[in-house]
mmCIF file of the C-alpha atoms, coordinates in Angstrom:
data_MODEL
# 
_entry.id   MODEL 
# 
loop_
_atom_site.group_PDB 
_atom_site.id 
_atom_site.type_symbol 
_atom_site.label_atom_id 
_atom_site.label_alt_id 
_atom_site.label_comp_id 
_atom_site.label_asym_id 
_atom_site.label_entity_id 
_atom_site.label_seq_id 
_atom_site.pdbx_PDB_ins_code 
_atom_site.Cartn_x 
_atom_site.Cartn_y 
_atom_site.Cartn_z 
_atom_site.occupancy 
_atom_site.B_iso_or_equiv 
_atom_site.pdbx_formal_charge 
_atom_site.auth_seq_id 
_atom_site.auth_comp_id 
_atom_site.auth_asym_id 
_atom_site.auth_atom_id 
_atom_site.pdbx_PDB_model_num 
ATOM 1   C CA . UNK A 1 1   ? 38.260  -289.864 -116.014 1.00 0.00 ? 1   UNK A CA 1 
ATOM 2   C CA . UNK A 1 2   ? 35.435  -291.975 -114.941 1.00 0.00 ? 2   UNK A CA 1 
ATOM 3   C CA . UNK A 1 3   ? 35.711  -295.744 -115.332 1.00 0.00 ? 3   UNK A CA 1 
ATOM 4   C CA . UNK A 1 4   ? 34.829  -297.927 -118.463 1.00 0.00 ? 4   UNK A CA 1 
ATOM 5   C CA . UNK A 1 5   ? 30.899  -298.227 -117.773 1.00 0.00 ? 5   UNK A CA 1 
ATOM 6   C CA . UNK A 1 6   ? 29.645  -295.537 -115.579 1.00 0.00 ? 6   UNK A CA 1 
ATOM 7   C CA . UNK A 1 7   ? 28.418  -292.563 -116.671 1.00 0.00 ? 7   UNK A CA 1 
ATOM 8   C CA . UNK A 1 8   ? 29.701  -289.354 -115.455 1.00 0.00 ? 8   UNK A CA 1 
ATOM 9   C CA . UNK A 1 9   ? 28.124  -287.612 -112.820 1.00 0.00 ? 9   UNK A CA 1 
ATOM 10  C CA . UNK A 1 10  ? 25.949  -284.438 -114.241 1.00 0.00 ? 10  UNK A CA 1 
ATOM 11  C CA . UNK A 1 11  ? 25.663  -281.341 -112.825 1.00 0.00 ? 11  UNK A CA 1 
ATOM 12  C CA . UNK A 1 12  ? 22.530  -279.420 -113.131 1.00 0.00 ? 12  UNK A CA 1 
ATOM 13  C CA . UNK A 1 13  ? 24.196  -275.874 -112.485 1.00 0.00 ? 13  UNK A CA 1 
ATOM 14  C CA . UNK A 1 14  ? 27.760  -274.904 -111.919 1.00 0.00 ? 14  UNK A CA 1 
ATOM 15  C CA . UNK A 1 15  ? 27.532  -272.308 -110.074 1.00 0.00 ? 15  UNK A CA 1 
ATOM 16  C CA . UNK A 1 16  ? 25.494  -273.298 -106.323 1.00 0.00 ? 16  UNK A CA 1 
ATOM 17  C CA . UNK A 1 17  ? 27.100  -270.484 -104.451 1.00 0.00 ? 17  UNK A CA 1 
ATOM 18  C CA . UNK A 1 18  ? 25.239  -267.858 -106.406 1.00 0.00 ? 18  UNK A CA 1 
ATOM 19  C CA . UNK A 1 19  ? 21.656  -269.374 -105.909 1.00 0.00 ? 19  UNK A CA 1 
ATOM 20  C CA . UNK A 1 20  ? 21.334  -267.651 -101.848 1.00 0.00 ? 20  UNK A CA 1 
ATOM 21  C CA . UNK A 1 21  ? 22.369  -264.640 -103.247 1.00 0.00 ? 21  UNK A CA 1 
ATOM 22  C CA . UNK A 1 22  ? 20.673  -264.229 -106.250 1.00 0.00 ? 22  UNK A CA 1 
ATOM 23  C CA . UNK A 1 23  ? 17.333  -264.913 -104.076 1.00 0.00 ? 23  UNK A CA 1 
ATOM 24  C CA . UNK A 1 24  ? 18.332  -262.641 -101.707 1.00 0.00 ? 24  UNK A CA 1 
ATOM 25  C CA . UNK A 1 25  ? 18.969  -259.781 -104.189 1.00 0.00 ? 25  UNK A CA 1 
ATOM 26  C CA . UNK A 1 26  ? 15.712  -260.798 -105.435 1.00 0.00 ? 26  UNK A CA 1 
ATOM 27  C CA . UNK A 1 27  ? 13.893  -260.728 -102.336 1.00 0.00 ? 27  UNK A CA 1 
ATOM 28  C CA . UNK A 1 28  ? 15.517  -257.548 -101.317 1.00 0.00 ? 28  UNK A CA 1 
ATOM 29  C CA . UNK A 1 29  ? 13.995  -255.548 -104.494 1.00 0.00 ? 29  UNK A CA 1 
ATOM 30  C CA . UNK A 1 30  ? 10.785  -257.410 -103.847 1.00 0.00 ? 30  UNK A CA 1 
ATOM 31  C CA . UNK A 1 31  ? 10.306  -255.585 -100.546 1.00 0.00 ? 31  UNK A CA 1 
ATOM 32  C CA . UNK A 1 32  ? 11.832  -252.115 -101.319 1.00 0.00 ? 32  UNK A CA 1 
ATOM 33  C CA . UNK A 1 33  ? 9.149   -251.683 -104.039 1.00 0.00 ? 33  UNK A CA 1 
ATOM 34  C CA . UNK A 1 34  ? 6.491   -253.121 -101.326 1.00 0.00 ? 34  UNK A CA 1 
ATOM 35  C CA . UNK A 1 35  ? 7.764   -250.635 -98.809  1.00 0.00 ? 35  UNK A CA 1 
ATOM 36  C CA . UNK A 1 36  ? 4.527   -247.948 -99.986  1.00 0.00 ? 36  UNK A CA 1 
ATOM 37  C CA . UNK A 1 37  ? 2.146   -250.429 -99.503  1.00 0.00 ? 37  UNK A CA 1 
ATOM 38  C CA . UNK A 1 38  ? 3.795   -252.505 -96.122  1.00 0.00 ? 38  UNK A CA 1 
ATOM 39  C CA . UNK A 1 39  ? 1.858   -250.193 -93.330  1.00 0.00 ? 39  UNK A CA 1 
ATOM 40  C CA . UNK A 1 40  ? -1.405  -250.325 -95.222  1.00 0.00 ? 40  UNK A CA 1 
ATOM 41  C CA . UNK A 1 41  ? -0.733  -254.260 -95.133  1.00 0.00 ? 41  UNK A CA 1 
ATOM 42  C CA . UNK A 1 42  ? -0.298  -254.415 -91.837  1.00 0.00 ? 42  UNK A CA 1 
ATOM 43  C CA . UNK A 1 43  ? -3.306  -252.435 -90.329  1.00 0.00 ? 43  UNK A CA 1 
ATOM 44  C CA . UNK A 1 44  ? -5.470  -254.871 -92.544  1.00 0.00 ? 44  UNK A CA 1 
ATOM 45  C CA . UNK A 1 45  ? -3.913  -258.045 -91.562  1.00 0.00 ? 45  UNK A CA 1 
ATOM 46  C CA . UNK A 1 46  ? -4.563  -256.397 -87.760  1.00 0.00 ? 46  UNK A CA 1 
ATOM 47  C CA . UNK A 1 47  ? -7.927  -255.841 -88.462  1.00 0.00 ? 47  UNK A CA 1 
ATOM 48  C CA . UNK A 1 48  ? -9.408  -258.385 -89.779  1.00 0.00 ? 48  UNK A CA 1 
ATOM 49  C CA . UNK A 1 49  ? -7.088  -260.945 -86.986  1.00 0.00 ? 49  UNK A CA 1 
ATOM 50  C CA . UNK A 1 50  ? -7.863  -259.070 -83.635  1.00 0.00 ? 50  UNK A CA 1 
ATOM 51  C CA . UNK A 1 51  ? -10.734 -258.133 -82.032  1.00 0.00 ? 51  UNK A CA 1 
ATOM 52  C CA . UNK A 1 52  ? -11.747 -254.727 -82.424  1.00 0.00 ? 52  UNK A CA 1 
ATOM 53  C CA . UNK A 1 53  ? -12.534 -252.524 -79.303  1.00 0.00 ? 53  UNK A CA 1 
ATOM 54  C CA . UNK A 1 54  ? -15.074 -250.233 -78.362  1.00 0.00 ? 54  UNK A CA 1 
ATOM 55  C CA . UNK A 1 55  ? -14.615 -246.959 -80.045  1.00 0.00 ? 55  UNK A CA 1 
ATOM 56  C CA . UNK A 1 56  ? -17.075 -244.523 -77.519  1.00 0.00 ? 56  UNK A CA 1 
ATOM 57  C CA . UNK A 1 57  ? -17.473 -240.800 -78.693  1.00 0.00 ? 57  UNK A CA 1 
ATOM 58  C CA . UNK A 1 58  ? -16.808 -238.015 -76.982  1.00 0.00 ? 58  UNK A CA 1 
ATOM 59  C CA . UNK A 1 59  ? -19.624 -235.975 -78.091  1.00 0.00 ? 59  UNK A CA 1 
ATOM 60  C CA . UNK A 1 60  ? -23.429 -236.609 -79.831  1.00 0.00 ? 60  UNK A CA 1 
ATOM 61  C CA . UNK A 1 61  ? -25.460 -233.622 -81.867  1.00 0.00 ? 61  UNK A CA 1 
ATOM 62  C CA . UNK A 1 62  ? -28.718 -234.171 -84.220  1.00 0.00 ? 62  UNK A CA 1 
ATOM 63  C CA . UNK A 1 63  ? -29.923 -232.338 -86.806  1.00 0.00 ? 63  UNK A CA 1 
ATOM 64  C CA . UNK A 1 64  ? -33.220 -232.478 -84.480  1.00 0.00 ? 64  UNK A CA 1 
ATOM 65  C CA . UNK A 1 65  ? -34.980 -234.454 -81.260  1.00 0.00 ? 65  UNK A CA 1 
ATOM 66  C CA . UNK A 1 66  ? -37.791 -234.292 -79.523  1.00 0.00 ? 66  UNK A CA 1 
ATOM 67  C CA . UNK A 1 67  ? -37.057 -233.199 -76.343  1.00 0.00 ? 67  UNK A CA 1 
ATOM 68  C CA . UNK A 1 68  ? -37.750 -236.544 -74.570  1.00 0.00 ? 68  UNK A CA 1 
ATOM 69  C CA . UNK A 1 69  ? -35.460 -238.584 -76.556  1.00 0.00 ? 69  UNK A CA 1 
ATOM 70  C CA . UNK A 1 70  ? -32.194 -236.192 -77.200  1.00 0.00 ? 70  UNK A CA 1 
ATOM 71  C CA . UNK A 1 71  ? -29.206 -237.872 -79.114  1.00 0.00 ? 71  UNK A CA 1 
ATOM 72  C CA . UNK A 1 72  ? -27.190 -238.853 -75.921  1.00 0.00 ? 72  UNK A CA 1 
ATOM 73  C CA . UNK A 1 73  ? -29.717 -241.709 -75.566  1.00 0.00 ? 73  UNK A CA 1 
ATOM 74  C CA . UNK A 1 74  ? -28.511 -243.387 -78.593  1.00 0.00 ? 74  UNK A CA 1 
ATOM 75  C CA . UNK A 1 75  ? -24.941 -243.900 -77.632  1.00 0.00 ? 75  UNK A CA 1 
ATOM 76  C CA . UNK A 1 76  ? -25.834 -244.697 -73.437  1.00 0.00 ? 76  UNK A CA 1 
ATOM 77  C CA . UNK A 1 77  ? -25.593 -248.268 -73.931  1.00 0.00 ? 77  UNK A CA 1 
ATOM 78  C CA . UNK A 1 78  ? -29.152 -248.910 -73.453  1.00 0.00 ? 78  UNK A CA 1 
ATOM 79  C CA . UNK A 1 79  ? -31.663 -250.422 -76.252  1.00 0.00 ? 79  UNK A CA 1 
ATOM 80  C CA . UNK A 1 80  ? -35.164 -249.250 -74.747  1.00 0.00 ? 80  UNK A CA 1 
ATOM 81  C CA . UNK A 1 81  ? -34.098 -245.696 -74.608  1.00 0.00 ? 81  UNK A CA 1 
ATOM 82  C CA . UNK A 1 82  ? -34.244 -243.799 -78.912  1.00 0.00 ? 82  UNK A CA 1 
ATOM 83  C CA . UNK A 1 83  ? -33.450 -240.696 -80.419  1.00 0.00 ? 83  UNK A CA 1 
ATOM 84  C CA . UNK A 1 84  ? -36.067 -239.529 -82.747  1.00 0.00 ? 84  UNK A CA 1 
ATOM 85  C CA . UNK A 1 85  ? -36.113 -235.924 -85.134  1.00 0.00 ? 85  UNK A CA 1 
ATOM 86  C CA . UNK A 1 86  ? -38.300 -233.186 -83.711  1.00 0.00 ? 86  UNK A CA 1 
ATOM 87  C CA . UNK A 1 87  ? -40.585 -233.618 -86.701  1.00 0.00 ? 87  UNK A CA 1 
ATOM 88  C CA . UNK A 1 88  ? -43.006 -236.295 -87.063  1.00 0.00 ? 88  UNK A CA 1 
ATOM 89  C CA . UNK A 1 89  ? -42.789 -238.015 -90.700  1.00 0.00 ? 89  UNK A CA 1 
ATOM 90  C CA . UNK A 1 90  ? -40.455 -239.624 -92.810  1.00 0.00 ? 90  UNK A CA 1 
ATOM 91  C CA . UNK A 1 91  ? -37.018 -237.980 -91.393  1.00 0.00 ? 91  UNK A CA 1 
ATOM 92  C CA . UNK A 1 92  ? -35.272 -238.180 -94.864  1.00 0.00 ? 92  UNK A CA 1 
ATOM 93  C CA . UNK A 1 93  ? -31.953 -236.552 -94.166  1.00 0.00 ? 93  UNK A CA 1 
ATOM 94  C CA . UNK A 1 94  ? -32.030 -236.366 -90.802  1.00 0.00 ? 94  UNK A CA 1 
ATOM 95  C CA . UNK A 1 95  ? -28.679 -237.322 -88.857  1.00 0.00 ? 95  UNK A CA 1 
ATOM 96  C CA . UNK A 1 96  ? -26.837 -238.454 -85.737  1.00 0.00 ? 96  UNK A CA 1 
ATOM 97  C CA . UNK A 1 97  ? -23.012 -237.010 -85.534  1.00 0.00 ? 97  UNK A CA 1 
ATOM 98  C CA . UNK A 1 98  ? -20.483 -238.349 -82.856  1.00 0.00 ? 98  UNK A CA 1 
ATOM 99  C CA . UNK A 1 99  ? -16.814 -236.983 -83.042  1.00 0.00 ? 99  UNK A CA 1 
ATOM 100 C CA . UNK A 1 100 ? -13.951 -238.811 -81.322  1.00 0.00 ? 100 UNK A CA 1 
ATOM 101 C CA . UNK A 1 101 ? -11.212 -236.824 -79.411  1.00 0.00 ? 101 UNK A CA 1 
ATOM 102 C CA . UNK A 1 102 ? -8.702  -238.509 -80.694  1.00 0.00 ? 102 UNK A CA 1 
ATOM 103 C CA . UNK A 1 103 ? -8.596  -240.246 -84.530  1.00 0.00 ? 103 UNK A CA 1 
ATOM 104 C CA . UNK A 1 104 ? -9.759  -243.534 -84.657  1.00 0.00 ? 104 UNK A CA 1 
ATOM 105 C CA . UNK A 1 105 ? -9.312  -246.230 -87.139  1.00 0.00 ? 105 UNK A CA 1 
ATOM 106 C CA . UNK A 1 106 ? -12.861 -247.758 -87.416  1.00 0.00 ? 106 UNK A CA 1 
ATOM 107 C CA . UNK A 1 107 ? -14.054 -251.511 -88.611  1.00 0.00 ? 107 UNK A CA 1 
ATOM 108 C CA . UNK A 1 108 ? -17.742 -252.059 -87.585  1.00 0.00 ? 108 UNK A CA 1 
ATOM 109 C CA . UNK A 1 109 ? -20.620 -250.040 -86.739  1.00 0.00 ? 109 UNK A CA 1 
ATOM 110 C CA . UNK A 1 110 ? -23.253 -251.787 -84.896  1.00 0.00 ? 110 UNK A CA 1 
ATOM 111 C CA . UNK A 1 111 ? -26.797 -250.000 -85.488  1.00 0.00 ? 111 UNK A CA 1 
ATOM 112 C CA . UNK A 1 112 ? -30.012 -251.015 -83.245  1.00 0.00 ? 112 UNK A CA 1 
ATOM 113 C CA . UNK A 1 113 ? -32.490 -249.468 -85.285  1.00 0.00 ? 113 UNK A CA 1 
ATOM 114 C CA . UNK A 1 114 ? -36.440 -248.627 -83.950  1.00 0.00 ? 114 UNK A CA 1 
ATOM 115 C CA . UNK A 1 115 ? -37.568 -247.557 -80.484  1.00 0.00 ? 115 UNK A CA 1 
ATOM 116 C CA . UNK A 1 116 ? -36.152 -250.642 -78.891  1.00 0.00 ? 116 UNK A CA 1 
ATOM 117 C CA . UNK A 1 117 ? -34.663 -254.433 -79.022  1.00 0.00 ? 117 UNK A CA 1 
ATOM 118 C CA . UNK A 1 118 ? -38.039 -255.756 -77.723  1.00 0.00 ? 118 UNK A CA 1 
ATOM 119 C CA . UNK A 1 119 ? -40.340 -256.964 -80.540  1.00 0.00 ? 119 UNK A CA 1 
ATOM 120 C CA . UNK A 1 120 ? -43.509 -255.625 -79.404  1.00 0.00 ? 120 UNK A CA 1 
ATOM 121 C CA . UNK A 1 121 ? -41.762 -252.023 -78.569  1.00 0.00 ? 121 UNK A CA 1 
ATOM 122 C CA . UNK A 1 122 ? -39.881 -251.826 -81.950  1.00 0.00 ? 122 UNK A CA 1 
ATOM 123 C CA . UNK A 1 123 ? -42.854 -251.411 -84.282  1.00 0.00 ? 123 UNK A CA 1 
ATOM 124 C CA . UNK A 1 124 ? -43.906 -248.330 -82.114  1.00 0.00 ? 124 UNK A CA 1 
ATOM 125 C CA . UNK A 1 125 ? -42.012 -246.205 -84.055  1.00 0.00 ? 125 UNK A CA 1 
ATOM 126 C CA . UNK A 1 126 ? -40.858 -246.176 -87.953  1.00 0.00 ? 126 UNK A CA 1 
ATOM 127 C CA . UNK A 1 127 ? -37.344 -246.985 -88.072  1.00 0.00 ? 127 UNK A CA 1 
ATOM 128 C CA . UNK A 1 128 ? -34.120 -246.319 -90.891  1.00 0.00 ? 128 UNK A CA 1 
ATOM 129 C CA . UNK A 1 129 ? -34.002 -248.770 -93.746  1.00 0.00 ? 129 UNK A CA 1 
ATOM 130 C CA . UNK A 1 130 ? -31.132 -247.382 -95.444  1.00 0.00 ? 130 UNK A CA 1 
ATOM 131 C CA . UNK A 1 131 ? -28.483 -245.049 -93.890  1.00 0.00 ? 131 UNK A CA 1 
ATOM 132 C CA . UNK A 1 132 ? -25.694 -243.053 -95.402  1.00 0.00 ? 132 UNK A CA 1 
ATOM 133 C CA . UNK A 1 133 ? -22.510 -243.359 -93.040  1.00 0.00 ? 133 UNK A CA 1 
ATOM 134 C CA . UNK A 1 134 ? -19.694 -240.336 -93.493  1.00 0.00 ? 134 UNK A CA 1 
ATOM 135 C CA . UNK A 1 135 ? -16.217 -240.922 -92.330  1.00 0.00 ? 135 UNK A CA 1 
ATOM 136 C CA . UNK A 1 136 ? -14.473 -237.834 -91.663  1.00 0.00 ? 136 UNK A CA 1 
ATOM 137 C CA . UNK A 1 137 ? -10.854 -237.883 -91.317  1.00 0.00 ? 137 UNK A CA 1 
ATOM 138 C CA . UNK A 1 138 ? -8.561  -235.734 -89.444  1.00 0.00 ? 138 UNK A CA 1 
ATOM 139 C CA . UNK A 1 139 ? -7.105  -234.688 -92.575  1.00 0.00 ? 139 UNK A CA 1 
ATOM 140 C CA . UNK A 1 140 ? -8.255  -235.328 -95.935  1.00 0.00 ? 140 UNK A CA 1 
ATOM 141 C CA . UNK A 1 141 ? -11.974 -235.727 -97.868  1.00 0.00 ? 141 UNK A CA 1 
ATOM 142 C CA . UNK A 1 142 ? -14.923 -237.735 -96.040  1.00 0.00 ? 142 UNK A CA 1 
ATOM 143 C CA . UNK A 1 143 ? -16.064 -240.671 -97.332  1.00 0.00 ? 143 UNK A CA 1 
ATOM 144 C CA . UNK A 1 144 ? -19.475 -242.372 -97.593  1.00 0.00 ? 144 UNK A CA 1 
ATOM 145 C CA . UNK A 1 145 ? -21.100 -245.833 -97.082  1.00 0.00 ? 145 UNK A CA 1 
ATOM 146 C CA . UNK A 1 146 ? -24.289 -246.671 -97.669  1.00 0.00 ? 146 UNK A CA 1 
ATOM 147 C CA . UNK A 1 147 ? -25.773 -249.637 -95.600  1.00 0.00 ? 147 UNK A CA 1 
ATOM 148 C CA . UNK A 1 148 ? -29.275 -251.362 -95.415  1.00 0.00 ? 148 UNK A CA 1 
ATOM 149 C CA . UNK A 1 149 ? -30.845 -252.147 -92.647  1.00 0.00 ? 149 UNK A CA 1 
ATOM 150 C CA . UNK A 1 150 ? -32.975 -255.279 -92.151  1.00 0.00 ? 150 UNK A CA 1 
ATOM 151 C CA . UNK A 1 151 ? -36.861 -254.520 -90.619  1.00 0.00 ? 151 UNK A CA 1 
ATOM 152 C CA . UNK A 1 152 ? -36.196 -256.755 -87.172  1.00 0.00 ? 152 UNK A CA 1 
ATOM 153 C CA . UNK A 1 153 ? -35.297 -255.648 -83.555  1.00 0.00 ? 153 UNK A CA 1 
ATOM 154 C CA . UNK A 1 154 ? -31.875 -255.871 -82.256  1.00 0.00 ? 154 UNK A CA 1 
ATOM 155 C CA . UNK A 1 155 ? -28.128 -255.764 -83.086  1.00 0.00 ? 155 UNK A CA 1 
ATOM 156 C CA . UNK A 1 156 ? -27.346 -254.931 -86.911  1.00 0.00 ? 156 UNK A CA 1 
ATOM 157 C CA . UNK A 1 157 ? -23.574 -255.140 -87.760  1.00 0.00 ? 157 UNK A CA 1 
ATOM 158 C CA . UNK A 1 158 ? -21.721 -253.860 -90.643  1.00 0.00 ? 158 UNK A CA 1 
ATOM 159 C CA . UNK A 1 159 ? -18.115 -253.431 -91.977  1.00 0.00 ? 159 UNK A CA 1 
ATOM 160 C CA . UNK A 1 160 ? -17.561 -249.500 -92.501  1.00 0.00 ? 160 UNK A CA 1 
ATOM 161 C CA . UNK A 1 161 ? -13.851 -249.157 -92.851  1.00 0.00 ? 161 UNK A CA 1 
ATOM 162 C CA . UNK A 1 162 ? -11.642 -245.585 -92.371  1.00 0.00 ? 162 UNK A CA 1 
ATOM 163 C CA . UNK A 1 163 ? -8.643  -244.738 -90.603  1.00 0.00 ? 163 UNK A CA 1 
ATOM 164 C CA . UNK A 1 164 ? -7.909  -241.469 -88.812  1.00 0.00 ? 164 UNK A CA 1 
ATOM 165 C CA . UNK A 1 165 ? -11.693 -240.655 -88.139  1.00 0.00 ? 165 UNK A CA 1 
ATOM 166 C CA . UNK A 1 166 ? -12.645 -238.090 -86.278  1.00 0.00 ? 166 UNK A CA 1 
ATOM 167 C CA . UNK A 1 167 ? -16.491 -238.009 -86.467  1.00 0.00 ? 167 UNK A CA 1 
ATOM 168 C CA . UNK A 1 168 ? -18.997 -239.805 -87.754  1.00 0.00 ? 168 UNK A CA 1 
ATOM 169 C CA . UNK A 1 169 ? -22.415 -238.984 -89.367  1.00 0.00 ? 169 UNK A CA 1 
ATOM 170 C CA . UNK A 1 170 ? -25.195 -241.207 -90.243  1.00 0.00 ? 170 UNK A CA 1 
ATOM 171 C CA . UNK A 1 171 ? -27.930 -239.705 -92.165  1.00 0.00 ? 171 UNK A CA 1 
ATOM 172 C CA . UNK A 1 172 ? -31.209 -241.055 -92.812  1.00 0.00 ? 172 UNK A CA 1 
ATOM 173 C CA . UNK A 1 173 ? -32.186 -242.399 -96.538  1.00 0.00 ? 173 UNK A CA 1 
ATOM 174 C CA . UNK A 1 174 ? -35.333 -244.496 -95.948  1.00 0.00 ? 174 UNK A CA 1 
ATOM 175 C CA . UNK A 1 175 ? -37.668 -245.523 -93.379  1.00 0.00 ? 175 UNK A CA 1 
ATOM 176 C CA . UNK A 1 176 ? -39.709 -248.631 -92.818  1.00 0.00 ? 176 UNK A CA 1 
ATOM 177 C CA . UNK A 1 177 ? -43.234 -248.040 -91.000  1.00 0.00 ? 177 UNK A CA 1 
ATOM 178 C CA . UNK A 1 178 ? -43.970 -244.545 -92.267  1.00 0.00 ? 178 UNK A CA 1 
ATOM 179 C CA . UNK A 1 179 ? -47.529 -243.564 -90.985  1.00 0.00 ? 179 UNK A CA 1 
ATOM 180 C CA . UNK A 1 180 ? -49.312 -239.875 -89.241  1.00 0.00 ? 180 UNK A CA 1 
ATOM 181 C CA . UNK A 1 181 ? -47.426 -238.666 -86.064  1.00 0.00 ? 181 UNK A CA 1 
ATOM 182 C CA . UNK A 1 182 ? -44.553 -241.406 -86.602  1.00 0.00 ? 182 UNK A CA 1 
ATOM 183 C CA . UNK A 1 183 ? -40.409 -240.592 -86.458  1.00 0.00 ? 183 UNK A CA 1 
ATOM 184 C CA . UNK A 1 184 ? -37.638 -243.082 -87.540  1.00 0.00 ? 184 UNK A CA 1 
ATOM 185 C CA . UNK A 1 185 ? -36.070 -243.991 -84.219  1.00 0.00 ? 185 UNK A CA 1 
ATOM 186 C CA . UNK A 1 186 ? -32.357 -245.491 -83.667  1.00 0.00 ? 186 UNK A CA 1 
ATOM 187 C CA . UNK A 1 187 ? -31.817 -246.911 -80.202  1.00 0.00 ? 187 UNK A CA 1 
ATOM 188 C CA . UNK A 1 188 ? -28.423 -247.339 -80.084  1.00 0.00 ? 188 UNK A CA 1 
ATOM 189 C CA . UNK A 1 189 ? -25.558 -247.198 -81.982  1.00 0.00 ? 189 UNK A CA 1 
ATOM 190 C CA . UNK A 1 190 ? -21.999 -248.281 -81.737  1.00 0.00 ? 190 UNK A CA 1 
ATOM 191 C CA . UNK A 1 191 ? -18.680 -248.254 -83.507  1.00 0.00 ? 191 UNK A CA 1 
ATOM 192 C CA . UNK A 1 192 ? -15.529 -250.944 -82.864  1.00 0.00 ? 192 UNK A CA 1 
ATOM 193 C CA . UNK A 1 193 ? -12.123 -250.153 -84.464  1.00 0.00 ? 193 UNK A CA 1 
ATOM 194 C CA . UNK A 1 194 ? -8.851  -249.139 -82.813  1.00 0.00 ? 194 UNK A CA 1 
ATOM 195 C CA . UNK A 1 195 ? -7.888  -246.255 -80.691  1.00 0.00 ? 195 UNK A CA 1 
# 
């Protein structure tokens, strides 16, 4: 019995031992229905925390080239050597493919679009203002990106996402510069990810 004056002491809930269990029974149920969507989780926290490495392919083909700029010299590392279609004109369609020996998952693809990263050598020839990128999985349906390209020498970067890619075809929507006995050029192009 408490003594004359004091009020007795109140509990807020009589039973403490059941609270850590109760949350871990909780938590427990929590993360067997996450269990699906855990991996997938992971690989994006990965992604967008580490820096992604060079992803270089193991082989280049073109729908066409003129035979002084083949496809080869758009993934050599080297921004004042282009790949242009054998055709002179707009190049709507056209494409660059790369495969990867093994499946990749890929983050970024870095486009250099025109002849070359110097100013006064860019203009030279028309260059892509809109590309379609296909993934192409190991297993399973492609899938497409469009990205647009800015008018301006150098390094263009963009976020094209897919895991398990084996190759990699970007196709040519629209061209800035169009004029007689012009091609859209690419001068290099490069994809980051993880091996």
């Amino acid at each position: 019995m408490p003594a004359a004056g004091t009020r007795p002491v109140r509990r807020l809930w009589r039973r403490p031992g059941l609270a850590i269990p109760l949350t871990l029974a909780v938590l427990a149920g929590a993360f067997w229905f996450a269990r699906p969507y855990l991996p997938e989780a992971l690989d994006f926290t990965r992604d967008s925390t580490g820096t992604p490495d060079e992803l270089r392919p193991s082989r280049i083909r073109a729908s066409s080239f003129l035979s002084d700029h083949p496809p080869r010299t758009a993934i050599d590392t080297y921004t004042n050597r282009f790949w242009v279609p054998a055709e002179a004109g707009p190049g709507i369609g056209e494409f660059l493919e790369v495969d990867f020996d093994k499946p990749v998952r890929m983050t970024k693809l870095v486009v250099f679009s025109g002849r070359s990263a110097k100013e006064d050598e860019f203009l030279a020839q028309s260059r892509p203002s809109a590309l379609t990128v296909t993934l192409s999985p190991a297993e399973g349906e492609p899938t497409e990106k469009k990205v647009a390209l800015k008018d301006r020498p150098g390094q263009q970067t963009f976020d094209v996402r897919g895991a398990e890619v084996v190759r990699v075809r970007l196709t040519i929507d629209d061209i800035y510069g169009a004029g007689k006995g012009r091609r859209p050029a690419i001068a290099e192009i490069e994809f980051f990810g993880r091996s």
